[in-house]
Coordinates of C-alpha atoms in Angstrom, one line a residue:
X16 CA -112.2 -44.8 72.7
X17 CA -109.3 -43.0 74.6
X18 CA -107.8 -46.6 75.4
X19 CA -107.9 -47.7 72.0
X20 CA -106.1 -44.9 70.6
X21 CA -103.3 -44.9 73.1
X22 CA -103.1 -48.8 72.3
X23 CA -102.1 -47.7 68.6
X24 CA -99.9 -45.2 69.4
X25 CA -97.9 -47.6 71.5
X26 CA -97.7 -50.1 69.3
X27 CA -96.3 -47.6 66.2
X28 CA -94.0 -46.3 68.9
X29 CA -92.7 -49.8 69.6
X30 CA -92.9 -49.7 66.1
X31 CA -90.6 -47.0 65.2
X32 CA -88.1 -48.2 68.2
X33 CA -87.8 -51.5 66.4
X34 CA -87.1 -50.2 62.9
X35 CA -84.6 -47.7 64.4
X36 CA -81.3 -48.4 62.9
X37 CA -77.9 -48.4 65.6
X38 CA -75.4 -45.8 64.2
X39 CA -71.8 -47.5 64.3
X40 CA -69.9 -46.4 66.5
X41 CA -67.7 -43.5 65.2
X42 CA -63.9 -45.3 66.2
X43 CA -61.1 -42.9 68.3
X44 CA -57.7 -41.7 66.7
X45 CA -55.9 -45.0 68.5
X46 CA -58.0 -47.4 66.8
X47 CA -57.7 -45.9 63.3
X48 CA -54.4 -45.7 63.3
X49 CA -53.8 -49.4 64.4
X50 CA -56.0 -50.7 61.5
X51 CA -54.7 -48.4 58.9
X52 CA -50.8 -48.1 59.9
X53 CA -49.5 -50.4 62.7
X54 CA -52.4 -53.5 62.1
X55 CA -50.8 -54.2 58.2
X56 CA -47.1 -53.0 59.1
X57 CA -46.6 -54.8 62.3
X58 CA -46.2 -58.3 61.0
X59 CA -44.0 -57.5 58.2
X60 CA -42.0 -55.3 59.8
X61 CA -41.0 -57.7 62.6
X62 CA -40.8 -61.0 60.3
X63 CA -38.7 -58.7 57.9
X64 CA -36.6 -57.0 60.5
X65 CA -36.1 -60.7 62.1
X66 CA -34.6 -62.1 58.8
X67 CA -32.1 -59.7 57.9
X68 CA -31.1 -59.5 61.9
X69 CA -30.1 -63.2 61.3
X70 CA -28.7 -61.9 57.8
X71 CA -26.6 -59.4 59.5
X72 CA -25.4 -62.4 62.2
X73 CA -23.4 -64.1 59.5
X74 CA -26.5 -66.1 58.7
X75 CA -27.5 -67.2 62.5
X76 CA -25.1 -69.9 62.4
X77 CA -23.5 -70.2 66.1
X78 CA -26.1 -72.2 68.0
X79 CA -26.9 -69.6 70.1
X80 CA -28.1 -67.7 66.9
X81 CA -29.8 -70.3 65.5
X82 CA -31.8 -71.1 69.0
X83 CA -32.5 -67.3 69.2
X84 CA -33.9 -67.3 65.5
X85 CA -36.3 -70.2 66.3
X86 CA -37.7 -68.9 69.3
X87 CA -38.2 -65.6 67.8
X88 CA -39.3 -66.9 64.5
X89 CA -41.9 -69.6 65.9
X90 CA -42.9 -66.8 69.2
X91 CA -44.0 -64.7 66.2
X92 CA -45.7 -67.2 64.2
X93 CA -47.8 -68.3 67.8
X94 CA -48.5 -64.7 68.3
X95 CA -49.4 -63.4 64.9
X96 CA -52.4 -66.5 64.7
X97 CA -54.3 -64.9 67.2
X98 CA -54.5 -61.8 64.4
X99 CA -57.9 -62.5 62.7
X100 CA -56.2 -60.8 59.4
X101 CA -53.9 -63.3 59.5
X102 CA -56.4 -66.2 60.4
X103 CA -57.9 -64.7 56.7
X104 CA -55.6 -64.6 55.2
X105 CA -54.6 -68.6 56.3
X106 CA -57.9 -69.3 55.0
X107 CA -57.2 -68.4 51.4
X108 CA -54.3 -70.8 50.9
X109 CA -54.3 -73.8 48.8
X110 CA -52.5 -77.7 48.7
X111 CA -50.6 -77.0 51.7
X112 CA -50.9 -80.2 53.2
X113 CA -48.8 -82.0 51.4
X114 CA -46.2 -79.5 53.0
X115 CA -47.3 -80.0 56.7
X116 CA -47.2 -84.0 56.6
X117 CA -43.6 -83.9 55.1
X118 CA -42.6 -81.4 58.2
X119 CA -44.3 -83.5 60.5
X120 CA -42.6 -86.6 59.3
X121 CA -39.0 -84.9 58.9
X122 CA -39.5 -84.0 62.5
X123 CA -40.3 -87.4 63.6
X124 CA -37.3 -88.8 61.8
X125 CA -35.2 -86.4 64.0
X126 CA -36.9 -87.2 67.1
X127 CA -37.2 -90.9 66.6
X128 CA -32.8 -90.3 66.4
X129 CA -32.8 -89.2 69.9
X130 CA -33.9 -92.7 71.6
X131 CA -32.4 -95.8 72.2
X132 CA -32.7 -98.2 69.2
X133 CA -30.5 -101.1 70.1
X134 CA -30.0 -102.6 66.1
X135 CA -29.4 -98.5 65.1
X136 CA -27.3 -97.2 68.1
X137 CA -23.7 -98.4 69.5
X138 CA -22.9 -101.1 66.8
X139 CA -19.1 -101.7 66.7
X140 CA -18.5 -97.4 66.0
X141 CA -16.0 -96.5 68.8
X142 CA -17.7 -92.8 68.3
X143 CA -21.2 -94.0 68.0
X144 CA -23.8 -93.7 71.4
X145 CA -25.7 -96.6 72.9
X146 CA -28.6 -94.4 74.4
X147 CA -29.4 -92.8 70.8
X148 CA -29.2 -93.2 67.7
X149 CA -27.6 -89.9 66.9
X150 CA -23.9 -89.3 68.0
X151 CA -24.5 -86.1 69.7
X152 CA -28.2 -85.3 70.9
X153 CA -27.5 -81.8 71.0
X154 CA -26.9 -81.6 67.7
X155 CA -29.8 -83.0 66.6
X156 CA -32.1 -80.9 68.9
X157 CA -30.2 -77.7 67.5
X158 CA -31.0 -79.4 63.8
X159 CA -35.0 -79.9 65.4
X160 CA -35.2 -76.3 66.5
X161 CA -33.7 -74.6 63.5
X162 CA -36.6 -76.4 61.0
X163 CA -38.5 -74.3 63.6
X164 CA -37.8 -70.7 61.9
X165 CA -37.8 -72.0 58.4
X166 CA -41.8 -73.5 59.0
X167 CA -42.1 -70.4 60.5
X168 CA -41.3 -68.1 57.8
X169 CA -42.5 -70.4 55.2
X170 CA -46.0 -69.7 56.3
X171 CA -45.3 -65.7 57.3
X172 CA -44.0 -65.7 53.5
X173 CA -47.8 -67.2 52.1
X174 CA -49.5 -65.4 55.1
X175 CA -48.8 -62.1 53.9
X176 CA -48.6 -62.7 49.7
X177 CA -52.3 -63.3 50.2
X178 CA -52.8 -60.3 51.2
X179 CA -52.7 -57.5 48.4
X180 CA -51.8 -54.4 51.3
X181 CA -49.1 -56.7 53.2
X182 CA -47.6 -58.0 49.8
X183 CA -46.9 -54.8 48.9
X184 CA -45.3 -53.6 52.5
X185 CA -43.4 -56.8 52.6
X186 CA -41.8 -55.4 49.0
X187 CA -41.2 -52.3 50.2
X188 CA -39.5 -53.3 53.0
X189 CA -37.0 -55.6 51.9
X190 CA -35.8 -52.5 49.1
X191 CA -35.2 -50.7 52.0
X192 CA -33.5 -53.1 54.0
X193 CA -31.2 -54.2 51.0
X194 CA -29.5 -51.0 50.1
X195 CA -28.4 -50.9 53.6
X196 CA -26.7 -54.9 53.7
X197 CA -25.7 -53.6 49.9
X198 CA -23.4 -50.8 51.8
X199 CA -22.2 -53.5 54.6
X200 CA -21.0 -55.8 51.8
X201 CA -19.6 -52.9 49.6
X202 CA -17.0 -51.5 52.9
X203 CA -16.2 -55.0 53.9
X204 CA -14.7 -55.9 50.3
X205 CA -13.8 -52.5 49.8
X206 CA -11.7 -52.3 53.5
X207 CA -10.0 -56.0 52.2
X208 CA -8.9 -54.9 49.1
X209 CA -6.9 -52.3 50.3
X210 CA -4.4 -54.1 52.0
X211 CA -3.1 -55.1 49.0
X212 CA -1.1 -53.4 47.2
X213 CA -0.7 -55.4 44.0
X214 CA -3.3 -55.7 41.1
X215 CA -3.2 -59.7 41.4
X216 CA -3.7 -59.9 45.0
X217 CA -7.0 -57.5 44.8
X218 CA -8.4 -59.7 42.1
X219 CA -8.1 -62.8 44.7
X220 CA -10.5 -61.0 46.6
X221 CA -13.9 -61.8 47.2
X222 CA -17.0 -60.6 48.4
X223 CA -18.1 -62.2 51.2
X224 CA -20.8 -59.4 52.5
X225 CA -22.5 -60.3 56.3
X226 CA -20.8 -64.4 55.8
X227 CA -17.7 -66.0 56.2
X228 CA -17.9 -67.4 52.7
X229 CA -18.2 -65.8 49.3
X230 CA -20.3 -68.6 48.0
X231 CA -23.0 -68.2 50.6
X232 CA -23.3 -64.6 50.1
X233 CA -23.1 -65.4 46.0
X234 CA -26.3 -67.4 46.4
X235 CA -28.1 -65.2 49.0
X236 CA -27.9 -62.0 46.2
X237 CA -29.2 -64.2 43.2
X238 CA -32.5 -64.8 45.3
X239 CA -32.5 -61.0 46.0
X240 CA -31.6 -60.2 42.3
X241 CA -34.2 -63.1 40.9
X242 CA -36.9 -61.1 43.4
X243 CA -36.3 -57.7 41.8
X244 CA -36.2 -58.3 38.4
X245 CA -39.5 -60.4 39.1
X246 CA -40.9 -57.3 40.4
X247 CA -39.9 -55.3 37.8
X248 CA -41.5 -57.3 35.2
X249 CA -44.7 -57.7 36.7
X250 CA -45.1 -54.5 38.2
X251 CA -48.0 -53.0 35.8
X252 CA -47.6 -49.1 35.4
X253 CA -50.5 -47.7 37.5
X254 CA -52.0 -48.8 41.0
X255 CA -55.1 -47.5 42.4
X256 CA -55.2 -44.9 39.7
X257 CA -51.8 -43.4 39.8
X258 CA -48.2 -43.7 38.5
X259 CA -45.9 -46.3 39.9
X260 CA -42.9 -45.9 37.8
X261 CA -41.4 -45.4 40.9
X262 CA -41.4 -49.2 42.0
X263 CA -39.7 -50.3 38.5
X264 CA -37.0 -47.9 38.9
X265 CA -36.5 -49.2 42.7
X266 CA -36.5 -53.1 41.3
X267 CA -34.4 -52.1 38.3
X268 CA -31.6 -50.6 40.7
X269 CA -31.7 -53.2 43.4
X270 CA -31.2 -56.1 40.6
X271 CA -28.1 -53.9 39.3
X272 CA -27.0 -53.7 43.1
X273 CA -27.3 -57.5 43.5
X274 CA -26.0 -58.3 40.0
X275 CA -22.4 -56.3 40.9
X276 CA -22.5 -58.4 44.2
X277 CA -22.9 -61.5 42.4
X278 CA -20.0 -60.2 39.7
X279 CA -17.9 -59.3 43.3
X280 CA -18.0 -62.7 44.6
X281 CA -16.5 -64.4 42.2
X282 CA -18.4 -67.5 43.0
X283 CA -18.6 -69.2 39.1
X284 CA -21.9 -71.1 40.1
X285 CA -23.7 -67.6 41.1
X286 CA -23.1 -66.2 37.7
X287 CA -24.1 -69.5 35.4
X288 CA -27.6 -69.5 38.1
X289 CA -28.1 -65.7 37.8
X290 CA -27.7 -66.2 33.7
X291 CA -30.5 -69.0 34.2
X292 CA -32.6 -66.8 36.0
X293 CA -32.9 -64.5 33.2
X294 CA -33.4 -67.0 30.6
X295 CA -35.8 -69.0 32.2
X296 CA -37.9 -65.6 32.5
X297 CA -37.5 -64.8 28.8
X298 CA -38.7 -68.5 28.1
X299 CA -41.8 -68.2 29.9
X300 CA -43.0 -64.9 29.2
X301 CA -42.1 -65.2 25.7
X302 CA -43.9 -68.3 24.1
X303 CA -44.4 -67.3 20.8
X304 CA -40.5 -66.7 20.9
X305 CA -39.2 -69.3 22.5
X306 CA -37.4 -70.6 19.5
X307 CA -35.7 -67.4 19.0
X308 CA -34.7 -67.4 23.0
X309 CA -33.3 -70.9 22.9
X310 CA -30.7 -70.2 20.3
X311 CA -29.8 -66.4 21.5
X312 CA -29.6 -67.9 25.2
X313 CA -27.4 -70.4 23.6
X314 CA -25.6 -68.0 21.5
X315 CA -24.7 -65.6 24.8
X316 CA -23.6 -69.0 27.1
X317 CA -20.9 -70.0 24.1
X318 CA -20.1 -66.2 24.2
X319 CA -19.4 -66.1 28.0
X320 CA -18.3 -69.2 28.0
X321 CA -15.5 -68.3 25.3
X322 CA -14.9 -64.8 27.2
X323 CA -14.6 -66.6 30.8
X324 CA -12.0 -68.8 29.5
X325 CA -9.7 -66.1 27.8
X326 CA -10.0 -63.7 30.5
X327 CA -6.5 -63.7 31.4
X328 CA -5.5 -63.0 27.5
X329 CA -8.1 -60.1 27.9
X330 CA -7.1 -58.5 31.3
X331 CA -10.2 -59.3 32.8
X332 CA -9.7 -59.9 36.6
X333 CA -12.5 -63.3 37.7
X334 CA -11.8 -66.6 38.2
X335 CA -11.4 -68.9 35.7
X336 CA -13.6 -71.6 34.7
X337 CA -11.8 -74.8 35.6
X338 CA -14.6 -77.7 35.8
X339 CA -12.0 -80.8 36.2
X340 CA -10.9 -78.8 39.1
X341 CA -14.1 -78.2 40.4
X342 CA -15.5 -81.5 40.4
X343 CA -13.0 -83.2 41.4
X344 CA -13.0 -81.2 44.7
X345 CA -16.4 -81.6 45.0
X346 CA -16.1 -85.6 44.6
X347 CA -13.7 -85.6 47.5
X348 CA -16.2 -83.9 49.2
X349 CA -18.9 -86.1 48.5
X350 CA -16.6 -89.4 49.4
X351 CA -17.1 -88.8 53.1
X352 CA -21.2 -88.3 52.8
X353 CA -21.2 -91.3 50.8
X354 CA -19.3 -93.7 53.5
X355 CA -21.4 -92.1 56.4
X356 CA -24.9 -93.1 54.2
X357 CA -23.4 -97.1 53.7
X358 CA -22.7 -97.3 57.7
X359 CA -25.7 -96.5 59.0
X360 CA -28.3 -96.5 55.7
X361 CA -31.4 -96.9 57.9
X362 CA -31.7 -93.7 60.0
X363 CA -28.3 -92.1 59.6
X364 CA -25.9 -90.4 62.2
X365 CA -28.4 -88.2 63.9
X366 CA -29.6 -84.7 62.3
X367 CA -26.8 -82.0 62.5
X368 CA -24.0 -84.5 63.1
X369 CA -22.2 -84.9 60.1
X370 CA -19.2 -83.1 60.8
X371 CA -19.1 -85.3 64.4
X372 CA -19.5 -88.4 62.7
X373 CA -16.7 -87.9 59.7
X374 CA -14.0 -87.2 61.9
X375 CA -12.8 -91.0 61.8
X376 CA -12.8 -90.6 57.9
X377 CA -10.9 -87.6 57.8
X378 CA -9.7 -84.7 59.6
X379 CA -12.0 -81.7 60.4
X380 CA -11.1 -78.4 58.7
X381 CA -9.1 -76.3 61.3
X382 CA -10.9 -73.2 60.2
X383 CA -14.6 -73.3 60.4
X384 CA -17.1 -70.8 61.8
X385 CA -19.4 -73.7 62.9
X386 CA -19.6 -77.1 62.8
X387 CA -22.9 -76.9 60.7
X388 CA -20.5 -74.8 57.4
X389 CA -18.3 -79.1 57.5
X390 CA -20.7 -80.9 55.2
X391 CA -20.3 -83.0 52.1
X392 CA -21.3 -80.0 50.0
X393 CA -24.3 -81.9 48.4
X394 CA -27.9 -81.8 50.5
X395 CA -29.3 -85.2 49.1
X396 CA -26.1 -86.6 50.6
X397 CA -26.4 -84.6 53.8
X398 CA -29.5 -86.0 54.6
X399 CA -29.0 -89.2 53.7
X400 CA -25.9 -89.2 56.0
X401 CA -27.7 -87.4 58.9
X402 CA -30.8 -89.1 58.8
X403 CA -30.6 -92.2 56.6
X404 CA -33.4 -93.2 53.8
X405 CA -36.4 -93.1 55.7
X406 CA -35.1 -89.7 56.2
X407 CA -34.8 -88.9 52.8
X408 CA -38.2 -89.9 52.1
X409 CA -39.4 -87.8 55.1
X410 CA -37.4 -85.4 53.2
X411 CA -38.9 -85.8 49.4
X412 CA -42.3 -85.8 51.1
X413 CA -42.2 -82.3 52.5
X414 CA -39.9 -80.5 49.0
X415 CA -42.6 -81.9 47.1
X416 CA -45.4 -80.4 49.0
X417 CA -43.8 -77.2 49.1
X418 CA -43.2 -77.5 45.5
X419 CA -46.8 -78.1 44.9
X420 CA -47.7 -75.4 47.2
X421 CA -45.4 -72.9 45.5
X422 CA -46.7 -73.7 42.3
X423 CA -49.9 -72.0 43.0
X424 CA -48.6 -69.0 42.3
X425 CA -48.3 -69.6 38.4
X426 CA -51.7 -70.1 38.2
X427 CA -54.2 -68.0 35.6
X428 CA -55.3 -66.7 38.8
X429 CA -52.4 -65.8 40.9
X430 CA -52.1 -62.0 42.0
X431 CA -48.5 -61.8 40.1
X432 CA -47.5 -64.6 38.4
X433 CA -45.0 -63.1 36.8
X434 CA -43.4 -62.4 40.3
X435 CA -44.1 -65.9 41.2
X436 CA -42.0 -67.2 38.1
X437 CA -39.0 -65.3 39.3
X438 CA -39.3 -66.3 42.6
X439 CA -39.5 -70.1 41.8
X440 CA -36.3 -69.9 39.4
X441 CA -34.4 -68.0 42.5
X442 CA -35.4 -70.7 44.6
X443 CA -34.4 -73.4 42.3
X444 CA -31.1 -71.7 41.4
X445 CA -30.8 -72.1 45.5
X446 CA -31.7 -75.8 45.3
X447 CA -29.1 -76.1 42.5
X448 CA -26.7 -74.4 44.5
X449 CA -27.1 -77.0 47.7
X450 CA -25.9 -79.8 45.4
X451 CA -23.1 -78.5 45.2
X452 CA -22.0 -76.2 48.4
X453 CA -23.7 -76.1 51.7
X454 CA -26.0 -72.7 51.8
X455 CA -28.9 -74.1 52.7
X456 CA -26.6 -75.7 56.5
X457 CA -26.9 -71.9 57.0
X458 CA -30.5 -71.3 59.3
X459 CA -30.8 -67.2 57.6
X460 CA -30.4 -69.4 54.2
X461 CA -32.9 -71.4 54.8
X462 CA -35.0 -68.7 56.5
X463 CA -35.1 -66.9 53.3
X464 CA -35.4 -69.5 50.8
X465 CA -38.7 -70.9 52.9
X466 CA -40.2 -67.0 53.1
X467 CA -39.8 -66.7 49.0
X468 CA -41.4 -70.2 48.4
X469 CA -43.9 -69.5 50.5
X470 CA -44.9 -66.0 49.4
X471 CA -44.8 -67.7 46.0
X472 CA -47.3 -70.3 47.0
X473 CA -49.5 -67.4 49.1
X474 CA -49.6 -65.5 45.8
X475 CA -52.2 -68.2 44.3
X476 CA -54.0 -67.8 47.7
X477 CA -58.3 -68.3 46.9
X478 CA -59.8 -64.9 45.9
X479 CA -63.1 -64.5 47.2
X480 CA -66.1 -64.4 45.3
X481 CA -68.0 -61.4 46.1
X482 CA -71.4 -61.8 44.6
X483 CA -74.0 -59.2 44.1
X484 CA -77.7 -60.5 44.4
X485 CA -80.0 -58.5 42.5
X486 CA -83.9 -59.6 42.8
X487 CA -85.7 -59.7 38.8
X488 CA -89.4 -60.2 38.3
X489 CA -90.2 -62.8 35.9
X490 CA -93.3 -64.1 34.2
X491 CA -93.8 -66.4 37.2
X492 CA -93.8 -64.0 39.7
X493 CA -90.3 -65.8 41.0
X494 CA -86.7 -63.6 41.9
X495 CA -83.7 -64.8 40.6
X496 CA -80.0 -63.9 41.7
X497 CA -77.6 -62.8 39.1
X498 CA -74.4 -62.7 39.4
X499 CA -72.4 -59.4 38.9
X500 CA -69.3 -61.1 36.7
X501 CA -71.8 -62.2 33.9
X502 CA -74.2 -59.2 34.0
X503 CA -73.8 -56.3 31.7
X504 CA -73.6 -53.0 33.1

């Protein structure tokens, strides 16, 4: 009887051991603060800090630079993979494929350049090479290494946009980063200006900011101005239950920061894209207006228009608007790019080389920061001379899969697609831009214009479905699951 009883009692002991629940572990001081303050600021902080580092190295464009921003860049990328957060947040993007075979085959292009091809290499060029196809191999490995930190901020840029908490530190960052370059910019033109005396002379000046060219600067601020007003219109009011007036107040002063840089450069192209920039955001938020938009958009281009040409009758103090003066430096320009492409059509002069291989067509300019600034001031022509038309394809493959992978971010379902509007038309105001100059030769260019695309495209990242099964009794004794979204509380 005894034996028996003690035979139950061990069995609802083993019983109540089995149904005994574990209580988590409570976690120490170190580990809370590394997933509430260092885990989500570590990345941004460094990718952030790394960009306007290169920003603040006239644009990383000695090679030196330019290595240092690959290895650091790419380092980063390698290292922030093995952060499951960021292994989540990977999982949630979308049609990025398209983007990775185009890299893939734009880096093959260049390496394929560095061997031997006998019906490629030599010919009758007295400057041409025998044991590659490129003129100058190093050249081309610096062009191979610097597609390095654009990849690499491309997919820091959608790594952290799909991720509410980092989007938002990634914002915050860059407003107080900007204010900062802002001041740079501001005593560099300020210091110029004063060492001359007469009004004329000070309105030749131009803002060149961190660069050593005003147009490259120009087109750096309309990304940063096409940012902030795309935060400021999509910002909603409140967050989390509170006030966040704050944040549209920040954007709002940031784009007037910007804007006046833009005015300061004097760089005509900057002020038609920013002017673009707003319009295309009226155009697309406002659908039931569009009509109305087209003609006052029109209306205001005729006015600046008229205004731009009379400014020295009105005393105003910016460069005039002389197209048959610009284009016809610009198709000198494009001569060169354009003789270099019918030489060698197949696989061009080698990545990087294009100021090597013009110098039998005309003389190098005497004052250059780098060779990478010579260029035929039009990208479709710079890689068409540097890496021929299998290049270009390579080329076309991998801007339209970052195209479609930007484009994400418009969707019904995007976290901010209003944001994701502005940041498209600042990136195509870029891509405008490298028809017709050289900004995106310069690797902190580049750099940036990747991060925004790719922030863009993060912003349509997939948002989890988190459903909520509840069991119902029916008639047939059966459970059914329903789903929270379509249940009525």
């Amino acid at each position: 009887m005894k034996t028996g009883s003690s035979k139950r009692l061990q069995e609802t002991s083993n019983d109540l051991r089995s149904s005994t629940i574990a209580m988590p572990r409570r976690p120490s001081e170190f580990e809370q603060l590394w997933q509430e303050v260092i885990r989500p600021w570590l990345w941004p902080s460094l990718v952030v800090g790394l960009l306007f580092a290169s920003i603040y190295r006239q644009g990383a464009e000695s090679p030196l630079d330019t290595m240092l921003l690959s290895t650091a860049a790419s380092t980063a990328l390698v290292l922030a993979l093995l952060d499951r957060s960021n292994l989540d947040a990977l999982a949630k993007l979308r049609d990025w494929k398209w983007a990775g075979i185009g890299l893939l085959a734009v880096w093959m292009i260049m390496i394929i350049q560095l061997l031997p091809i006998p019906f490629l290499s030599g010919n009758l060029e007295l400057w041409g090479r025998r044991d590659s196809v490129t003129v100058d191999p190093d050249l081309t490995f610096r062009a191979i290494v610097a597609m390095g930190s654009a990849a690499a901020f491309f997919v820091f840029g959608a790594l952290f946009a799909a991720d509410r908490q980092r989007r938002e530190i990634v914002l915050l960052l860059v407003a107080i980063m900007l204010p900062f370059l802002f001041f740079q910019a501001f005593d560099g033109y300020l210091s110029r200006v004063a060492l001359f005396d007469l009004p004329d002379q000070r309105a030749s000046i131009r803002m060149e900011g961190t660069f050593l060219n005003a147009n490259t600067f120009a087109i750096m601020m309309v990304m940063f101005f096409a940012c902030s007003v795309g935060v400021f219109l999509s910002e909603s009011r409140t967050y989390k239950g509170k006030e966040r007036v704050w944040v549209r107040i920040l954007a709002l002063l940031i784009a007037v920061g910007a804007g006046y840089c833009i005015y300061l450069t004097m760089s005509r192209a900057a002020w038609l894209l920013s002017f673009g920039i707003l319009f295309g955001l009226a155009w697309l938020l406002r659908p039931a207006s569009r009509v109305q938009t087209s003609l006052f958009g029109f209306a205001a281009l005729l006015v600046l228009l008229i205004i731009w040409n009379s400014a020295e009758q009105l005393g105003l103090s910016i460069r005039p608007l002389d197209l048959t003066q610009g284009f016809d430096g610009r198709f000198s320009d494009w001569q060169p790019g354009l003789d270099l492409t019918g030489t060698r059509p197949v696989l061009g002069w080698g990545a990087g080389t294009f100021a090597r291989a013009m110098e039998p067509f005309r003389d190098t300019p005497i004052e250059a920061s780098s060779l990478i600034v010579i260029t035929p001031q039009n990208s479709i022509l710079l890689i068409t001379s540097e890496t021929g038309v299998l290049g270009l394809v390579a080329w076309t493959i991998l801007i339209g899969g970052i195209c479609i992978f930007a484009a994400n971010g418009l969707r019904n379902r995007s976290a901010a697609p209003t944001l994701a509007a502005a940041l498209l038309l600042g990136a195509m105001a870029a891509a405008v831009q490298s028809l017709f100059d050289f900004p995106m030769s310069i690797p902190a260019i580049a750099a940036l214009w990747s991060f925004i695309l790719g922030y863009c495209g993060g912003l349509g990242g997939k948002t989890p479905r988190k459903q909520r099964t509840r069991v119902v009794g029916n008639s047939g004794g059966k459970a059914r699951s329903l789903n929270p979204r379509h249940t009525s509380v």
